[in-house]
Short mmCIF file of C-alpha atoms and ligand atoms in Angstrom, two decimals:
data_model
loop_
_atom_site.label_atom_id
_atom_site.label_comp_id
_atom_site.label_asym_id
_atom_site.label_seq_id
_atom_site.Cartn_x
_atom_site.Cartn_y
_atom_site.Cartn_z
CA MET A 28 35.94 -16.73 9.87
CA PHE A 29 37.55 -15.30 6.78
CA ILE A 30 35.80 -14.17 3.60
CA PRO A 31 38.21 -13.46 0.75
CA ASP A 32 37.88 -9.95 -0.60
CA ILE A 33 35.18 -8.96 1.90
CA GLU A 34 35.89 -5.32 0.93
CA ARG A 35 34.17 -5.85 -2.41
CA GLN A 36 31.06 -7.57 -1.04
CA THR A 37 27.83 -5.55 -0.75
CA ALA A 38 27.44 -3.18 2.22
CA ALA A 39 24.72 -5.50 3.59
CA ALA A 40 27.01 -8.54 3.38
CA ILE A 41 29.79 -6.61 5.12
CA GLU A 42 27.40 -5.66 7.93
CA VAL A 43 26.27 -9.27 8.45
CA TYR A 44 29.92 -10.35 8.49
CA GLN A 45 30.85 -7.70 11.06
CA ASP A 46 27.86 -8.63 13.24
CA ILE A 47 29.14 -12.20 13.51
CA ARG A 48 32.71 -11.07 14.16
CA LEU A 49 31.49 -8.66 16.85
CA GLN A 50 29.63 -11.46 18.65
CA ASP A 51 32.79 -13.61 18.51
CA THR A 52 34.82 -10.71 19.94
CA LEU A 53 32.38 -10.06 22.78
CA ALA A 54 32.37 -13.77 23.67
CA TYR A 55 36.19 -13.71 23.65
CA VAL A 56 36.60 -10.68 25.93
CA SER A 57 33.88 -12.00 28.26
CA GLN A 58 35.98 -15.10 28.71
CA TYR A 59 39.51 -13.71 28.82
CA SER A 60 39.47 -10.00 29.74
CA SER A 61 38.94 -9.34 33.43
CA TYR A 62 38.46 -5.67 32.53
CA TYR A 63 35.51 -6.25 30.18
CA GLN A 64 34.07 -8.92 32.50
CA ARG A 65 33.92 -6.26 35.19
CA ILE A 66 32.61 -3.50 32.88
CA PHE A 67 29.85 -5.72 31.45
CA LYS A 68 28.85 -6.77 34.97
CA ASP A 69 28.86 -3.18 36.29
CA HIS A 70 26.66 -2.04 33.38
CA ALA A 71 24.42 -5.13 33.54
CA ILE A 72 25.24 -5.98 29.93
CA ASP A 73 24.09 -9.32 28.57
CA ILE A 74 26.27 -9.82 25.49
CA SER A 75 23.74 -12.21 23.96
CA GLN A 76 21.55 -9.12 23.48
CA ILE A 77 24.23 -7.42 21.35
CA LYS A 78 23.30 -8.88 17.99
CA GLY A 79 25.49 -6.68 15.85
CA THR A 80 27.03 -3.30 15.11
CA ARG A 81 23.61 -1.61 15.41
CA ASP A 82 23.59 -2.52 19.11
CA LEU A 83 27.09 -1.23 19.78
CA PHE A 84 25.75 1.95 21.36
CA ARG A 85 24.59 -0.18 24.32
CA LEU A 86 28.20 -0.87 25.27
CA PRO A 87 30.33 1.65 27.19
CA THR A 88 33.33 3.18 25.46
CA THR A 89 36.98 2.57 26.40
CA SER A 90 39.31 5.57 26.82
CA LYS A 91 43.08 6.09 26.80
CA GLU A 92 42.84 6.63 30.55
CA ASP A 93 41.14 3.22 30.90
CA ILE A 94 44.07 1.63 29.06
CA GLN A 95 46.55 3.40 31.35
CA ARG A 96 44.71 2.53 34.55
CA PHE A 97 43.55 -1.01 33.80
CA HIS A 98 46.31 -2.13 31.45
CA GLN A 99 46.94 -5.48 33.13
CA GLU A 100 43.24 -6.33 33.29
CA LEU A 101 42.88 -5.69 29.55
CA ILE A 102 45.50 -8.29 28.59
CA CYS A 103 43.75 -11.52 27.55
CA VAL A 104 46.67 -13.94 27.31
CA PRO A 105 49.34 -15.29 29.69
CA GLU A 106 52.62 -13.39 29.55
CA HIS A 107 54.55 -16.20 27.83
CA GLN A 108 52.32 -15.82 24.76
CA ILE A 109 53.30 -12.18 24.27
CA ILE A 110 56.07 -11.81 21.73
CA ASP A 111 56.11 -8.07 21.06
CA TYR A 112 55.53 -4.95 23.15
CA SER A 113 54.76 -1.97 20.93
CA THR A 114 54.02 1.52 22.23
CA THR A 115 52.02 4.46 20.97
CA SER A 116 53.97 7.62 20.15
CA GLY A 117 52.73 9.36 23.28
CA THR A 118 50.66 11.82 21.28
CA THR A 119 48.55 12.65 24.31
CA GLY A 120 50.29 11.92 27.57
CA SER A 121 52.48 8.92 28.28
CA PRO A 122 52.86 6.23 25.61
CA LEU A 123 50.50 3.25 25.86
CA VAL A 124 51.94 -0.26 25.69
CA ILE A 125 50.19 -2.62 23.28
CA PRO A 126 51.29 -6.26 23.63
CA MET A 127 50.90 -8.69 20.71
CA THR A 128 50.87 -12.47 20.32
CA ASP A 129 52.15 -14.40 17.34
CA ARG A 130 48.64 -14.41 15.88
CA ASP A 131 48.32 -10.65 16.43
CA ILE A 132 51.49 -10.14 14.41
CA ASP A 133 50.01 -12.25 11.60
CA ARG A 134 46.94 -10.02 11.77
CA LEU A 135 49.18 -6.93 11.59
CA ALA A 136 50.98 -8.34 8.54
CA TYR A 137 47.65 -9.06 6.84
CA ASN A 138 46.47 -5.51 7.65
CA GLU A 139 49.47 -3.90 6.01
CA TYR A 140 49.27 -6.30 3.09
CA ILE A 141 45.71 -5.22 2.24
CA SER A 142 46.39 -1.55 3.14
CA LEU A 143 49.40 -1.21 0.85
CA SER A 144 47.64 -3.27 -1.84
CA CYS A 145 44.79 -0.76 -1.61
CA ALA A 146 47.31 1.99 -2.54
CA GLY A 147 48.35 -0.11 -5.52
CA VAL A 148 51.64 -1.55 -4.19
CA THR A 149 52.36 -4.88 -5.94
CA SER A 150 55.08 -7.53 -6.05
CA ALA A 151 56.59 -5.61 -8.98
CA ASP A 152 57.40 -2.67 -6.68
CA LYS A 153 60.47 -1.87 -4.62
CA VAL A 154 59.60 -0.05 -1.42
CA MET A 155 62.00 2.13 0.55
CA LEU A 156 61.02 2.45 4.19
CA CYS A 157 62.15 5.86 5.50
CA THR A 158 60.98 5.26 9.04
CA THR A 159 62.31 3.54 12.11
CA MET A 160 61.94 -0.22 12.63
CA ASP A 161 62.87 -0.12 16.31
CA LYS A 162 61.89 2.06 19.30
CA GLN A 163 58.81 -0.18 19.82
CA PHE A 164 57.25 1.36 16.69
CA MET A 165 54.45 -0.97 15.59
CA ALA A 166 54.15 0.49 12.09
CA GLY A 167 57.81 -0.34 11.35
CA ILE A 168 57.24 -4.07 11.68
CA ALA A 169 53.82 -3.77 10.03
CA TYR A 170 55.39 -2.29 6.89
CA PHE A 171 58.11 -4.92 6.85
CA LEU A 172 55.66 -7.80 7.21
CA GLY A 173 53.08 -6.34 4.82
CA ILE A 174 55.63 -5.71 2.08
CA ARG A 175 56.99 -9.23 2.57
CA LYS A 176 53.47 -10.63 2.16
CA ILE A 177 52.98 -8.60 -1.03
CA GLY A 178 56.30 -9.91 -2.31
CA ALA A 179 57.71 -6.49 -3.17
CA GLY A 180 61.37 -5.58 -2.64
CA LEU A 181 62.16 -3.70 0.55
CA ILE A 182 64.92 -1.24 1.46
CA ARG A 183 64.92 -0.54 5.20
CA ALA A 184 66.55 2.87 4.91
CA GLY A 185 65.27 4.17 8.24
CA VAL A 186 65.70 7.80 9.23
CA ASP A 187 69.24 8.12 7.93
CA ALA A 188 71.02 11.27 6.68
CA LEU A 189 69.45 12.94 3.64
CA SER A 190 72.56 12.27 1.52
CA THR A 191 72.31 8.54 2.31
CA GLN A 192 68.61 8.54 1.42
CA TRP A 193 69.41 9.86 -2.05
CA GLU A 194 72.29 7.40 -2.45
CA ASN A 195 69.88 4.60 -1.58
CA ILE A 196 67.25 5.89 -4.00
CA PHE A 197 69.72 5.93 -6.89
CA ARG A 198 71.39 2.64 -5.90
CA TYR A 199 68.27 0.51 -5.30
CA GLN A 200 65.77 2.33 -7.57
CA PRO A 201 62.68 2.12 -5.30
CA THR A 202 59.31 2.82 -6.91
CA VAL A 203 57.56 3.55 -3.60
CA LEU A 204 58.65 5.47 -0.50
CA ILE A 205 56.99 5.19 2.89
CA ALA A 206 57.77 8.45 4.68
CA VAL A 207 56.53 11.43 6.70
CA PRO A 208 55.56 14.23 4.24
CA SER A 209 57.63 16.93 5.98
CA PHE A 210 60.62 14.59 5.61
CA ILE A 211 59.98 14.54 1.85
CA ILE A 212 60.10 18.35 1.83
CA ARG A 213 63.51 18.20 3.53
CA LEU A 214 64.64 15.54 1.08
CA LEU A 215 63.71 17.81 -1.85
CA GLU A 216 65.36 20.88 -0.29
CA TYR A 217 68.54 18.84 0.14
CA ALA A 218 68.41 17.61 -3.46
CA LYS A 219 68.02 21.15 -4.79
CA ALA A 220 70.85 22.50 -2.62
CA ASN A 221 73.17 19.70 -3.76
CA GLN A 222 72.27 19.56 -7.46
CA ILE A 223 70.75 16.08 -7.20
CA ASP A 224 68.58 15.42 -10.24
CA PHE A 225 65.62 14.03 -8.31
CA GLN A 226 63.32 14.33 -11.34
CA ARG A 227 65.19 11.36 -12.79
CA SER A 228 64.68 9.13 -9.76
CA SER A 229 62.70 5.89 -9.89
CA VAL A 230 60.17 7.00 -7.24
CA GLN A 231 56.58 6.96 -8.48
CA LYS A 232 54.51 7.05 -5.32
CA ILE A 233 54.85 7.94 -1.66
CA ILE A 234 52.78 6.47 1.16
CA CYS A 235 52.54 9.44 3.52
CA ILE A 236 52.52 8.55 7.19
CA GLY A 237 52.22 10.53 10.41
CA GLU A 238 50.97 13.79 8.86
CA GLY A 239 47.92 14.55 6.77
CA ILE A 240 48.09 15.44 3.08
CA ARG A 241 44.42 16.23 2.39
CA ARG A 242 41.80 18.76 3.33
CA LEU A 243 38.41 17.52 4.51
CA ASP A 244 37.11 17.66 0.91
CA PHE A 245 40.05 15.37 -0.08
CA SER A 246 41.80 18.09 -2.08
CA ASP A 247 45.54 18.42 -1.50
CA ASN A 248 46.61 20.42 1.54
CA ASN A 249 49.64 22.72 1.44
CA ILE A 250 52.31 20.15 2.26
CA SER A 251 50.94 17.87 -0.45
CA ARG A 252 50.87 20.72 -2.97
CA ARG A 253 54.43 21.67 -2.07
CA ILE A 254 55.67 18.16 -2.80
CA LYS A 255 53.64 17.67 -5.98
CA SER A 256 54.55 21.08 -7.44
CA GLN A 257 58.21 20.04 -7.40
CA TRP A 258 58.16 16.30 -7.94
CA SER A 259 56.03 14.21 -10.25
CA VAL A 260 54.95 11.57 -7.72
CA GLU A 261 51.60 10.23 -6.52
CA LEU A 262 50.86 10.70 -2.82
CA PHE A 263 48.73 8.34 -0.74
CA SER A 264 47.48 9.10 2.72
CA THR A 265 47.30 6.48 5.44
CA TYR A 266 45.86 6.64 8.95
CA ALA A 267 46.96 4.25 11.63
CA ALA A 268 46.61 3.90 15.38
CA THR A 269 48.76 1.51 17.39
CA GLU A 270 45.80 0.67 19.63
CA MET A 271 43.80 -0.77 16.71
CA ALA A 272 46.83 -2.43 15.06
CA ALA A 273 45.36 -1.54 11.69
CA ALA A 274 45.58 1.17 9.04
CA PHE A 275 43.16 2.91 6.69
CA THR A 276 44.94 3.68 3.44
CA GLU A 277 43.68 5.48 0.35
CA CYS A 278 43.01 3.66 -2.90
CA SER A 279 43.73 5.24 -6.29
CA CYS A 280 40.51 7.32 -6.00
CA GLN A 281 41.97 9.11 -2.95
CA ARG A 282 38.63 9.81 -1.29
CA GLY A 283 39.45 8.70 2.26
CA GLY A 284 41.20 5.72 3.83
CA HIS A 285 39.44 2.40 3.31
CA HIS A 286 38.39 0.60 6.47
CA HIS A 287 39.03 -3.13 6.69
CA PRO A 288 35.88 -4.96 7.90
CA GLU A 289 37.80 -8.07 8.95
CA LEU A 290 40.04 -6.10 11.34
CA VAL A 291 38.03 -3.32 13.01
CA ILE A 292 34.56 -1.86 13.40
CA VAL A 293 34.55 1.93 13.05
CA GLU A 294 32.16 4.45 14.56
CA CYS A 295 32.13 8.25 14.61
CA LEU A 296 30.73 9.54 17.92
CA ASP A 297 29.50 12.91 19.17
CA ALA A 298 30.43 14.39 22.57
CA ASP A 299 27.78 12.19 24.25
CA ASN A 300 29.07 9.00 22.59
CA ARG A 301 26.16 8.82 20.15
CA PRO A 302 26.92 7.60 16.61
CA LEU A 303 26.89 10.37 14.02
CA PRO A 304 25.53 10.01 10.48
CA PRO A 305 27.97 9.90 7.53
CA GLY A 306 29.65 13.20 6.74
CA GLN A 307 29.51 14.66 10.25
CA VAL A 308 32.71 15.21 12.19
CA GLY A 309 33.11 13.31 15.45
CA GLU A 310 35.54 11.13 17.36
CA LEU A 311 36.83 8.04 15.59
CA THR A 312 35.98 5.06 17.79
CA ILE A 313 37.06 1.52 16.98
CA THR A 314 36.39 -2.04 18.07
CA THR A 315 39.17 -4.46 17.20
CA LEU A 316 38.30 -7.80 15.59
CA GLY A 317 40.50 -10.88 15.83
CA VAL A 318 42.95 -9.39 18.35
CA GLU A 319 44.20 -11.94 20.86
CA ALA A 320 46.35 -10.10 23.44
CA PHE A 321 44.80 -6.65 23.75
CA PRO A 322 41.32 -6.43 22.20
CA LEU A 323 39.48 -3.14 22.63
CA ILE A 324 35.74 -2.48 22.55
CA ARG A 325 34.58 0.98 21.43
CA TYR A 326 37.97 2.56 21.95
CA LYS A 327 37.94 6.35 21.53
CA THR A 328 41.02 7.35 19.54
CA GLY A 329 40.77 11.11 20.19
CA ASP A 330 40.98 11.81 16.43
CA LEU A 331 38.25 13.88 14.82
CA VAL A 332 37.10 12.55 11.46
CA SER A 333 33.98 11.92 9.40
CA LEU A 334 32.96 8.66 7.75
CA SER A 335 31.52 8.03 4.31
CA SER A 336 30.19 4.81 2.94
CA PRO A 337 28.97 4.96 -0.67
CA THR A 338 30.59 2.51 -3.05
CA CYS A 339 34.03 3.69 -4.08
CA ALA A 340 34.93 3.77 -7.77
CA CYS A 341 37.71 1.27 -6.96
CA GLY A 342 35.01 -1.36 -6.31
CA ARG A 343 35.35 -1.51 -2.53
CA ASN A 344 32.22 -1.10 -0.44
CA THR A 345 33.91 -0.35 2.84
CA VAL A 346 33.52 2.73 5.02
CA ARG A 347 36.07 5.42 4.24
CA VAL A 348 37.62 7.57 6.93
CA SER A 349 38.20 11.26 6.17
CA PRO A 350 41.42 13.15 6.88
CA VAL A 351 41.83 13.88 10.58
CA ILE A 352 40.92 17.50 11.31
CA GLY A 353 42.64 17.45 14.69
CA ARG A 354 42.86 15.77 18.04
CA LYS A 355 39.95 16.28 20.36
CA GLN A 356 42.24 17.19 23.26
CA GLN A 357 44.10 19.77 21.19
CA ARG A 358 41.11 22.00 20.54
CA ILE A 359 42.10 25.62 21.06
CA LYS A 360 39.70 28.39 21.91
CA LEU A 361 41.35 31.61 20.80
CA LYS A 362 39.46 34.89 21.19
CA GLY A 363 36.17 33.05 20.77
CA THR A 364 37.28 31.08 17.69
CA THR A 365 37.82 27.31 17.84
CA ILE A 366 40.87 26.08 15.94
CA TYR A 367 42.95 22.92 15.81
CA PRO A 368 46.76 23.06 15.58
CA PRO A 369 46.85 21.26 12.18
CA ALA A 370 45.12 24.31 10.65
CA ILE A 371 48.07 26.49 11.75
CA ALA A 372 50.52 23.83 10.53
CA ASN A 373 48.83 23.87 7.13
CA VAL A 374 49.52 27.61 6.75
CA LEU A 375 53.17 27.16 7.81
CA ASN A 376 53.64 24.24 5.42
CA ALA A 377 52.69 26.45 2.46
CA ASN A 378 55.64 28.80 3.01
CA VAL A 379 58.90 27.70 1.40
CA ASN A 380 60.86 29.79 3.92
CA VAL A 381 59.65 27.67 6.83
CA LYS A 382 62.35 25.17 7.69
CA ASP A 383 60.85 23.87 10.94
CA TYR A 384 58.27 24.98 13.48
CA LEU A 385 56.81 24.38 16.92
CA ILE A 386 53.27 25.31 17.91
CA LEU A 387 53.15 25.79 21.68
CA ILE A 388 49.79 25.78 23.47
CA GLU A 389 49.62 26.95 27.07
CA ASN A 390 47.24 28.55 29.53
CA ASP A 391 47.62 32.28 30.09
CA GLU A 392 47.40 33.76 33.59
CA LEU A 393 43.58 33.78 33.36
CA GLY A 394 43.47 30.11 32.38
CA SER A 395 42.51 30.82 28.74
CA ASP A 396 44.28 29.12 25.84
CA ALA A 397 47.38 30.90 24.56
CA VAL A 398 49.20 29.87 21.39
CA SER A 399 52.76 30.74 20.42
CA VAL A 400 54.06 29.79 17.00
CA PHE A 401 57.86 29.45 16.71
CA VAL A 402 59.34 29.28 13.23
CA GLU A 403 62.82 28.56 11.95
CA ALA A 404 63.15 30.30 8.61
CA VAL A 405 65.45 29.77 5.64
CA ASN A 406 65.28 33.46 4.85
CA GLU A 407 64.36 35.55 7.87
CA SER A 408 63.55 38.83 6.18
CA ASN A 409 59.80 39.34 5.97
CA THR A 410 58.98 35.72 6.85
CA GLN A 411 57.56 36.61 10.25
CA HIS A 412 55.31 39.31 8.83
CA GLU A 413 54.22 37.14 5.89
CA LEU A 414 53.27 34.25 8.14
CA GLN A 415 51.38 36.44 10.58
CA ARG A 416 49.34 37.81 7.71
CA ALA A 417 48.73 34.34 6.24
CA ILE A 418 47.55 32.87 9.57
CA LYS A 419 45.23 35.81 10.18
CA GLY A 420 43.89 35.46 6.63
CA HIS A 421 43.17 31.75 6.96
CA LEU A 422 42.11 31.42 10.58
CA ARG A 423 40.86 34.92 11.47
CA VAL A 424 42.98 34.89 14.64
CA SER A 425 46.56 36.01 15.27
CA PRO A 426 48.58 33.84 17.61
CA LYS A 427 51.96 35.14 18.75
CA LEU A 428 54.61 34.28 16.11
CA GLU A 429 58.39 34.43 16.63
CA LEU A 430 61.48 33.26 14.78
CA ALA A 431 63.50 30.73 16.78
CA ASN A 432 65.95 27.85 16.74
CA ILE A 433 63.53 24.92 16.92
CA ALA A 434 66.04 22.24 17.95
CA GLN A 435 66.98 24.38 20.96
CA LEU A 436 63.33 24.92 21.83
CA ARG A 437 62.64 21.17 21.73
CA LYS A 438 65.54 20.72 24.12
CA ARG A 439 64.27 23.42 26.41
CA TYR A 440 60.88 21.70 26.62
CA GLN A 441 62.55 18.28 26.87
CA VAL A 442 60.86 16.82 23.82
CA HIS A 443 63.97 16.44 21.65
CA LYS A 444 64.30 12.69 22.19
CA LYS A 445 60.84 11.72 20.93
CA ARG A 446 60.35 9.12 18.18
CA LYS A 447 59.32 11.83 15.72
CA PRO A 448 59.98 15.59 15.84
CA VAL A 449 57.47 17.32 18.09
CA LYS A 450 55.73 20.07 16.11
CA ILE A 451 52.74 20.66 18.37
CA LEU A 452 53.32 20.90 22.10
CA ASP A 453 50.30 21.22 24.33
CA ARG A 454 51.37 22.18 27.83
CA ARG A 455 47.91 22.99 29.14
CA SER A 456 47.57 19.62 30.86
CA ALA A 457 51.03 20.13 32.41
CA LEU A 458 49.75 23.03 34.42
CA GLN A 459 46.61 21.24 35.45
CA GLN A 460 47.66 17.63 35.89
CA GLY A 461 51.38 17.66 36.57
CA PHE A 462 52.51 16.16 33.28
CA PHE A 463 52.86 17.45 29.78
CA GLN A 464 53.76 16.52 26.29
CA GLN A 465 51.34 16.23 23.52
CA GLU A 466 52.67 15.69 20.08
CA SER A 467 51.07 16.12 16.71
CA GLN A 468 50.33 12.87 15.01
CA LEU A 469 48.21 13.28 11.99
CA ALA A 470 46.27 15.63 9.93
CA VAL A 471 46.87 18.91 8.36
CA VAL A 472 43.58 20.44 7.28
ZN1 ZN B 29 38.46 3.05 -3.17
#
């Protein structure tokens, strides 16, 4: 069932539409997923009693651990129908494999088409993709297919040298970049050091992936301010999770990422898996719609967000998802104060002397959380002291802060070969569970 422009229907019409799609999805997993067959049986769930999204709370949630443990049982199609194996970035623990069928890839293309259209990308644009297309990165193919569907021009620049990026920008004249915000900072630093007149470039907007650019009240965070204070470009935030094979991208109003009712159902849950009212921060939980190979019911993403639903000035009536304040698993309790690593990152991102950083979270000898912040500075004099003062001022706590060579540190902790540079490394689980590696994905408060 497809309703054109469902995003602009009334909230009531969207709810009715999602209720029907949810029933279709439950019927599908009951037939093809041995995992959900077993779960529904174990919990004595009669899916005919789940009439719509209001009844979702009756269904158990699905966790990352469930995906790891019961991966094979969750696949709903025979192997010969799978044409792509994407993986998550391994933000918390080992990467998860998400298989897709031909129809799932069409769904992914449609998702990116409406997501980028939401940010105002049109067939008149030329988009330069400054991210990898390979390494089983789902977003890479999503961008390619979405831009193709829009009919815009595409330059698959990838994560090439900074000099090549500027050559490409001046040769192909892209109007839109898709890039990680901290990469844009490096691009600007390079331009300034090499007398490249970036103010005269064709770039008008940047779709910022992988790191947050807003505070919870949607104002610009430090990395966003740093880019905009130097370069006259518009920045758009986008949130994506490989497991949901969908993205929530900001419209021109920039008040949260718009949810797509034809692709996922979103919920925001408290610690006891109860839905929270709009505006309250909880765990983003999604149910995929229309996914053939690997559908998920009430999947807990681990990302802490809030939802809002009033009509947006852009005319869409869909739920909007706030910036991510942090990952649930990365909560740090430091001298009685709860903080999330993105809050520390936000302070570091404000300082022009910070070239790169690594936030290391471990357990001290008493089992309490211990945080060490390692910074590579452009100008070392005073930077350490300045940053210590800034972190204390913003967060009221003082983690240990040292100057260091970050590339060497990433090697030492064996995280130098990851798909994106590891900036937050949580080793607490390493000590407790025999594995480590948690990587920052999104969100700078
Ligand atoms: Zn809007």
